[in-house]
Amino acid sequence: MMINSTIAAAQAKIEWLGTHLEKKELLTGFCDMNIESETFAIEKMIEFYKTHEKDWAMDRDTKKYFDEMIRIADNGKIKDHIYEKYNRLINYEQGAARKDDYIQFKIDKNISEDTNQILYKIFYKLE
């Protein structure tokens, strides 16, 4: 599930970048700091998960990751999540002003302190 949903997210990001950026900007190779492309990719990743949720067996960490990401998306907090994920190094003008609100949201909605740690744990699990 994680590999396929990550591929869907990557393809969505490529699609967004190709549609919204000029060719010269794409050719620089450094066009990935746009929060809109990240938001689009996460939305497509969640969409893929919802479509294929029953198609593959899932680890409980994978289920937890997507449950949390869906709660984040359903509450309109994807940009805040991305801003935190990239340690405030992505273009998001409202990010600093919304930081405390996002922290409280994570507490209220039982979102892991660092959802990305779950993602990395899923990808690097050795058995």
Short mmCIF file of N, CA and C in Angstrom, two decimals:
data_model
loop_
_atom_site.label_atom_id
_atom_site.label_comp_id
_atom_site.label_asym_id
_atom_site.label_seq_id
_atom_site.Cartn_x
_atom_site.Cartn_y
_atom_site.Cartn_z
N MET A 1 0.83 -1.20 0.00
CA MET A 1 0.00 0.00 0.00
C MET A 1 0.87 1.25 0.00
N MET A 2 1.87 1.28 0.88
CA MET A 2 2.69 2.49 0.97
C MET A 2 3.45 2.76 -0.32
N ILE A 3 4.00 1.74 -0.91
CA ILE A 3 4.76 1.95 -2.15
C ILE A 3 3.84 2.48 -3.25
N ASN A 4 2.70 1.84 -3.40
CA ASN A 4 1.77 2.26 -4.46
C ASN A 4 1.19 3.65 -4.21
N SER A 5 0.86 3.96 -2.97
CA SER A 5 0.31 5.29 -2.69
C SER A 5 1.39 6.37 -2.82
N THR A 6 2.62 6.02 -2.49
CA THR A 6 3.72 6.98 -2.65
C THR A 6 4.00 7.23 -4.14
N ILE A 7 3.90 6.19 -4.94
CA ILE A 7 4.04 6.36 -6.39
C ILE A 7 2.93 7.26 -6.93
N ALA A 8 1.71 7.07 -6.45
CA ALA A 8 0.59 7.92 -6.86
C ALA A 8 0.85 9.38 -6.48
N ALA A 9 1.40 9.59 -5.28
CA ALA A 9 1.72 10.95 -4.84
C ALA A 9 2.82 11.56 -5.71
N ALA A 10 3.84 10.78 -6.03
CA ALA A 10 4.94 11.28 -6.86
C ALA A 10 4.44 11.64 -8.26
N GLN A 11 3.60 10.79 -8.83
CA GLN A 11 3.05 11.07 -10.15
C GLN A 11 2.18 12.33 -10.12
N ALA A 12 1.43 12.50 -9.04
CA ALA A 12 0.60 13.70 -8.90
C ALA A 12 1.46 14.95 -8.81
N LYS A 13 2.56 14.85 -8.08
CA LYS A 13 3.45 16.01 -7.95
C LYS A 13 4.07 16.37 -9.30
N ILE A 14 4.50 15.37 -10.04
CA ILE A 14 5.05 15.60 -11.38
C ILE A 14 4.00 16.27 -12.26
N GLU A 15 2.77 15.77 -12.19
CA GLU A 15 1.67 16.36 -12.96
C GLU A 15 1.46 17.82 -12.58
N TRP A 16 1.42 18.11 -11.28
CA TRP A 16 1.20 19.48 -10.81
C TRP A 16 2.33 20.39 -11.27
N LEU A 17 3.56 19.95 -11.08
CA LEU A 17 4.70 20.78 -11.48
C LEU A 17 4.69 21.05 -12.97
N GLY A 18 4.39 20.03 -13.77
CA GLY A 18 4.35 20.20 -15.22
C GLY A 18 3.25 21.15 -15.68
N THR A 19 2.18 21.20 -14.93
CA THR A 19 1.05 22.06 -15.28
C THR A 19 1.23 23.49 -14.81
N HIS A 20 1.88 23.68 -13.66
CA HIS A 20 1.90 24.99 -13.02
C HIS A 20 3.22 25.76 -13.09
N LEU A 21 4.27 25.11 -13.53
CA LEU A 21 5.56 25.81 -13.58
C LEU A 21 6.03 25.98 -15.02
N GLU A 22 6.80 27.02 -15.24
CA GLU A 22 7.40 27.23 -16.55
C GLU A 22 8.53 26.22 -16.75
N LYS A 23 8.79 25.90 -17.99
CA LYS A 23 9.81 24.91 -18.32
C LYS A 23 11.18 25.29 -17.74
N LYS A 24 11.54 26.57 -17.81
CA LYS A 24 12.84 27.01 -17.28
C LYS A 24 12.96 26.73 -15.79
N GLU A 25 11.87 26.94 -15.07
CA GLU A 25 11.90 26.68 -13.63
C GLU A 25 12.04 25.18 -13.36
N LEU A 26 11.38 24.37 -14.15
CA LEU A 26 11.50 22.92 -14.00
C LEU A 26 12.93 22.45 -14.27
N LEU A 27 13.56 23.06 -15.27
CA LEU A 27 14.91 22.65 -15.65
C LEU A 27 15.97 22.99 -14.60
N THR A 28 15.66 23.89 -13.69
CA THR A 28 16.63 24.20 -12.63
C THR A 28 16.82 23.02 -11.69
N GLY A 29 15.79 22.16 -11.62
CA GLY A 29 15.89 21.01 -10.72
C GLY A 29 15.57 21.34 -9.28
N PHE A 30 15.29 22.61 -9.00
CA PHE A 30 14.98 23.02 -7.63
C PHE A 30 13.63 23.72 -7.62
N CYS A 31 12.60 22.95 -7.88
CA CYS A 31 11.26 23.53 -7.98
C CYS A 31 10.30 22.86 -7.02
N ASP A 32 10.83 22.27 -5.99
CA ASP A 32 10.01 21.43 -5.13
C ASP A 32 9.64 22.09 -3.80
N MET A 33 9.81 23.39 -3.68
CA MET A 33 9.50 24.06 -2.42
C MET A 33 8.15 24.77 -2.47
N ASN A 34 7.30 24.35 -3.38
CA ASN A 34 5.98 24.95 -3.52
C ASN A 34 4.98 24.12 -2.73
N ILE A 35 4.34 24.72 -1.76
CA ILE A 35 3.43 23.99 -0.89
C ILE A 35 2.22 23.44 -1.65
N GLU A 36 1.86 24.10 -2.74
CA GLU A 36 0.70 23.63 -3.51
C GLU A 36 0.98 22.27 -4.16
N SER A 37 2.20 22.06 -4.64
CA SER A 37 2.52 20.76 -5.24
C SER A 37 2.50 19.66 -4.18
N GLU A 38 2.99 19.97 -3.00
CA GLU A 38 2.97 19.01 -1.89
C GLU A 38 1.54 18.69 -1.47
N THR A 39 0.71 19.72 -1.39
CA THR A 39 -0.69 19.54 -1.00
C THR A 39 -1.40 18.64 -2.01
N PHE A 40 -1.20 18.92 -3.30
CA PHE A 40 -1.81 18.12 -4.35
C PHE A 40 -1.36 16.66 -4.25
N ALA A 41 -0.08 16.44 -4.01
CA ALA A 41 0.46 15.08 -3.91
C ALA A 41 -0.15 14.33 -2.73
N ILE A 42 -0.26 14.98 -1.58
CA ILE A 42 -0.85 14.32 -0.41
C ILE A 42 -2.32 14.01 -0.65
N GLU A 43 -3.03 14.94 -1.26
CA GLU A 43 -4.45 14.68 -1.56
C GLU A 43 -4.59 13.46 -2.46
N LYS A 44 -3.73 13.34 -3.46
CA LYS A 44 -3.78 12.19 -4.37
C LYS A 44 -3.36 10.90 -3.66
N MET A 45 -2.43 10.99 -2.74
CA MET A 45 -2.00 9.83 -1.97
C MET A 45 -3.18 9.31 -1.12
N ILE A 46 -3.88 10.22 -0.48
CA ILE A 46 -5.03 9.84 0.34
C ILE A 46 -6.15 9.28 -0.55
N GLU A 47 -6.37 9.90 -1.68
CA GLU A 47 -7.38 9.42 -2.63
C GLU A 47 -7.05 7.99 -3.07
N PHE A 48 -5.79 7.73 -3.38
CA PHE A 48 -5.36 6.38 -3.76
C PHE A 48 -5.62 5.40 -2.63
N TYR A 49 -5.28 5.79 -1.42
CA TYR A 49 -5.49 4.93 -0.26
C TYR A 49 -6.98 4.58 -0.11
N LYS A 50 -7.83 5.58 -0.19
CA LYS A 50 -9.26 5.34 -0.02
C LYS A 50 -9.81 4.42 -1.11
N THR A 51 -9.30 4.57 -2.32
CA THR A 51 -9.75 3.74 -3.43
C THR A 51 -9.29 2.29 -3.28
N HIS A 52 -8.10 2.09 -2.73
CA HIS A 52 -7.49 0.75 -2.69
C HIS A 52 -7.32 0.20 -1.27
N GLU A 53 -8.01 0.77 -0.32
CA GLU A 53 -7.84 0.39 1.09
C GLU A 53 -8.02 -1.11 1.31
N LYS A 54 -8.92 -1.72 0.60
CA LYS A 54 -9.23 -3.14 0.80
C LYS A 54 -8.44 -4.06 -0.14
N ASP A 55 -7.62 -3.49 -1.02
CA ASP A 55 -6.94 -4.30 -2.03
C ASP A 55 -5.70 -5.03 -1.51
N TRP A 56 -5.05 -4.50 -0.48
CA TRP A 56 -3.83 -5.10 0.03
C TRP A 56 -3.87 -5.21 1.54
N ALA A 57 -3.18 -6.20 2.06
CA ALA A 57 -3.03 -6.29 3.52
C ALA A 57 -2.16 -5.12 3.97
N MET A 58 -2.48 -4.60 5.16
CA MET A 58 -1.74 -3.43 5.65
C MET A 58 -1.21 -3.68 7.05
N ASP A 59 -0.03 -3.19 7.27
CA ASP A 59 0.57 -3.15 8.59
C ASP A 59 -0.22 -2.14 9.43
N ARG A 60 -0.26 -2.32 10.74
CA ARG A 60 -1.03 -1.39 11.58
C ARG A 60 -0.43 0.02 11.54
N ASP A 61 0.89 0.12 11.35
CA ASP A 61 1.50 1.45 11.22
C ASP A 61 1.04 2.17 9.95
N THR A 62 0.86 1.41 8.88
CA THR A 62 0.36 1.99 7.64
C THR A 62 -1.05 2.52 7.84
N LYS A 63 -1.89 1.72 8.48
CA LYS A 63 -3.26 2.14 8.78
C LYS A 63 -3.27 3.39 9.65
N LYS A 64 -2.41 3.41 10.68
CA LYS A 64 -2.33 4.57 11.57
C LYS A 64 -1.91 5.82 10.79
N TYR A 65 -0.91 5.67 9.93
CA TYR A 65 -0.43 6.80 9.13
C TYR A 65 -1.57 7.39 8.31
N PHE A 66 -2.29 6.54 7.58
CA PHE A 66 -3.36 7.05 6.73
C PHE A 66 -4.54 7.57 7.54
N ASP A 67 -4.86 6.95 8.65
CA ASP A 67 -5.92 7.48 9.51
C ASP A 67 -5.58 8.90 9.96
N GLU A 68 -4.34 9.11 10.34
CA GLU A 68 -3.92 10.45 10.77
C GLU A 68 -3.90 11.44 9.61
N MET A 69 -3.41 11.01 8.47
CA MET A 69 -3.37 11.91 7.31
C MET A 69 -4.78 12.28 6.86
N ILE A 70 -5.71 11.34 6.95
CA ILE A 70 -7.10 11.64 6.59
C ILE A 70 -7.69 12.65 7.57
N ARG A 71 -7.41 12.50 8.87
CA ARG A 71 -7.89 13.48 9.85
C ARG A 71 -7.29 14.86 9.57
N ILE A 72 -6.02 14.88 9.22
CA ILE A 72 -5.37 16.15 8.88
C ILE A 72 -6.05 16.78 7.66
N ALA A 73 -6.27 15.99 6.62
CA ALA A 73 -6.89 16.50 5.39
C ALA A 73 -8.33 16.92 5.62
N ASP A 74 -9.09 16.11 6.34
CA ASP A 74 -10.50 16.41 6.59
C ASP A 74 -10.69 17.71 7.37
N ASN A 75 -9.68 18.10 8.11
CA ASN A 75 -9.76 19.32 8.91
C ASN A 75 -9.04 20.50 8.26
N GLY A 76 -8.67 20.34 6.99
CA GLY A 76 -8.05 21.45 6.25
C GLY A 76 -6.67 21.83 6.76
N LYS A 77 -5.91 20.86 7.25
CA LYS A 77 -4.61 21.16 7.85
C LYS A 77 -3.43 20.59 7.07
N ILE A 78 -3.63 20.22 5.81
CA ILE A 78 -2.52 19.65 5.05
C ILE A 78 -1.36 20.63 4.94
N LYS A 79 -1.63 21.88 4.64
CA LYS A 79 -0.54 22.85 4.50
C LYS A 79 0.21 23.03 5.82
N ASP A 80 -0.52 23.03 6.93
CA ASP A 80 0.14 23.15 8.23
C ASP A 80 1.01 21.92 8.50
N HIS A 81 0.52 20.75 8.10
CA HIS A 81 1.29 19.52 8.25
C HIS A 81 2.58 19.60 7.43
N ILE A 82 2.48 20.04 6.20
CA ILE A 82 3.65 20.15 5.32
C ILE A 82 4.64 21.16 5.88
N TYR A 83 4.14 22.28 6.35
CA TYR A 83 4.99 23.32 6.94
C TYR A 83 5.79 22.75 8.10
N GLU A 84 5.14 21.97 8.94
CA GLU A 84 5.85 21.35 10.06
C GLU A 84 6.81 20.26 9.56
N LYS A 85 6.36 19.48 8.60
CA LYS A 85 7.17 18.38 8.04
C LYS A 85 8.52 18.89 7.52
N TYR A 86 8.51 20.03 6.86
CA TYR A 86 9.73 20.60 6.29
C TYR A 86 10.40 21.62 7.21
N ASN A 87 10.05 21.57 8.49
CA ASN A 87 10.66 22.46 9.48
C ASN A 87 10.63 23.92 9.06
N ARG A 88 9.49 24.34 8.51
CA ARG A 88 9.25 25.73 8.13
C ARG A 88 10.11 26.20 6.96
N LEU A 89 10.65 25.29 6.17
CA LEU A 89 11.51 25.67 5.04
C LEU A 89 10.78 25.65 3.70
N ILE A 90 9.47 25.60 3.73
CA ILE A 90 8.69 25.58 2.50
C ILE A 90 7.89 26.89 2.41
N ASN A 91 7.60 27.33 1.22
CA ASN A 91 6.88 28.59 1.03
C ASN A 91 5.43 28.46 1.50
N TYR A 92 5.14 29.07 2.67
CA TYR A 92 3.78 29.08 3.22
C TYR A 92 3.68 30.28 4.14
N GLU A 93 3.17 31.37 3.60
CA GLU A 93 3.15 32.65 4.32
C GLU A 93 2.42 32.59 5.65
N GLN A 94 1.34 31.83 5.73
CA GLN A 94 0.56 31.76 6.96
C GLN A 94 1.12 30.75 7.96
N GLY A 95 2.15 30.02 7.59
CA GLY A 95 2.67 28.93 8.41
C GLY A 95 3.04 29.32 9.82
N ALA A 96 3.83 30.36 9.98
CA ALA A 96 4.27 30.77 11.32
C ALA A 96 3.09 31.19 12.18
N ALA A 97 2.15 31.90 11.60
CA ALA A 97 0.99 32.38 12.36
C ALA A 97 0.06 31.24 12.77
N ARG A 98 0.08 30.13 12.02
CA ARG A 98 -0.82 29.01 12.29
C ARG A 98 -0.17 27.89 13.10
N LYS A 99 1.10 28.06 13.42
CA LYS A 99 1.86 26.99 14.08
C LYS A 99 1.22 26.54 15.40
N ASP A 100 0.90 27.48 16.28
CA ASP A 100 0.31 27.12 17.57
C ASP A 100 -1.06 26.46 17.40
N ASP A 101 -1.84 26.95 16.45
CA ASP A 101 -3.15 26.36 16.16
C ASP A 101 -2.99 24.91 15.71
N TYR A 102 -1.97 24.65 14.88
CA TYR A 102 -1.74 23.29 14.40
C TYR A 102 -1.30 22.37 15.53
N ILE A 103 -0.48 22.86 16.42
CA ILE A 103 -0.06 22.05 17.57
C ILE A 103 -1.28 21.67 18.40
N GLN A 104 -2.16 22.62 18.65
CA GLN A 104 -3.37 22.33 19.42
C GLN A 104 -4.28 21.37 18.67
N PHE A 105 -4.38 21.53 17.36
CA PHE A 105 -5.17 20.61 16.53
C PHE A 105 -4.66 19.18 16.69
N LYS A 106 -3.34 19.00 16.64
CA LYS A 106 -2.77 17.66 16.77
C LYS A 106 -3.12 17.04 18.13
N ILE A 107 -3.11 17.85 19.16
CA ILE A 107 -3.48 17.36 20.49
C ILE A 107 -4.96 16.98 20.50
N ASP A 108 -5.81 17.86 20.00
CA ASP A 108 -7.25 17.64 20.02
C ASP A 108 -7.68 16.45 19.17
N LYS A 109 -7.02 16.22 18.06
CA LYS A 109 -7.41 15.15 17.12
C LYS A 109 -6.54 13.90 17.24
N ASN A 110 -5.72 13.83 18.28
CA ASN A 110 -4.89 12.65 18.54
C ASN A 110 -4.00 12.30 17.34
N ILE A 111 -3.28 13.30 16.86
CA ILE A 111 -2.32 13.12 15.77
C ILE A 111 -0.95 12.92 16.41
N SER A 112 -0.21 11.93 15.94
CA SER A 112 1.12 11.65 16.50
C SER A 112 1.98 12.90 16.49
N GLU A 113 2.89 12.97 17.44
CA GLU A 113 3.79 14.12 17.52
C GLU A 113 4.50 14.34 16.19
N ASP A 114 4.93 13.26 15.58
CA ASP A 114 5.58 13.38 14.28
C ASP A 114 5.08 12.28 13.35
N THR A 115 4.06 12.59 12.60
CA THR A 115 3.47 11.63 11.67
C THR A 115 4.53 11.10 10.70
N ASN A 116 5.50 11.93 10.37
CA ASN A 116 6.54 11.51 9.43
C ASN A 116 7.40 10.38 9.97
N GLN A 117 7.55 10.30 11.29
CA GLN A 117 8.30 9.19 11.86
C GLN A 117 7.60 7.87 11.56
N ILE A 118 6.27 7.89 11.58
CA ILE A 118 5.52 6.68 11.22
C ILE A 118 5.81 6.32 9.78
N LEU A 119 5.78 7.32 8.90
CA LEU A 119 6.05 7.07 7.48
C LEU A 119 7.44 6.46 7.29
N TYR A 120 8.45 7.03 7.92
CA TYR A 120 9.80 6.50 7.77
C TYR A 120 9.93 5.12 8.39
N LYS A 121 9.25 4.88 9.48
CA LYS A 121 9.26 3.57 10.13
C LYS A 121 8.69 2.52 9.18
N ILE A 122 7.62 2.87 8.48
CA ILE A 122 7.00 1.95 7.54
C ILE A 122 7.96 1.61 6.41
N PHE A 123 8.63 2.61 5.87
CA PHE A 123 9.51 2.38 4.73
C PHE A 123 10.81 1.68 5.09
N TYR A 124 11.28 1.84 6.29
CA TYR A 124 12.58 1.28 6.65
C TYR A 124 12.49 0.12 7.62
N LYS A 125 11.31 -0.47 7.75
CA LYS A 125 11.13 -1.61 8.64
C LYS A 125 11.85 -2.82 8.05
N LEU A 126 12.70 -3.42 8.84
CA LEU A 126 13.44 -4.60 8.40
C LEU A 126 12.88 -5.83 9.10
N GLU A 127 12.63 -6.87 8.34
CA GLU A 127 12.13 -8.11 8.94
C GLU A 127 12.99 -9.26 8.49
#
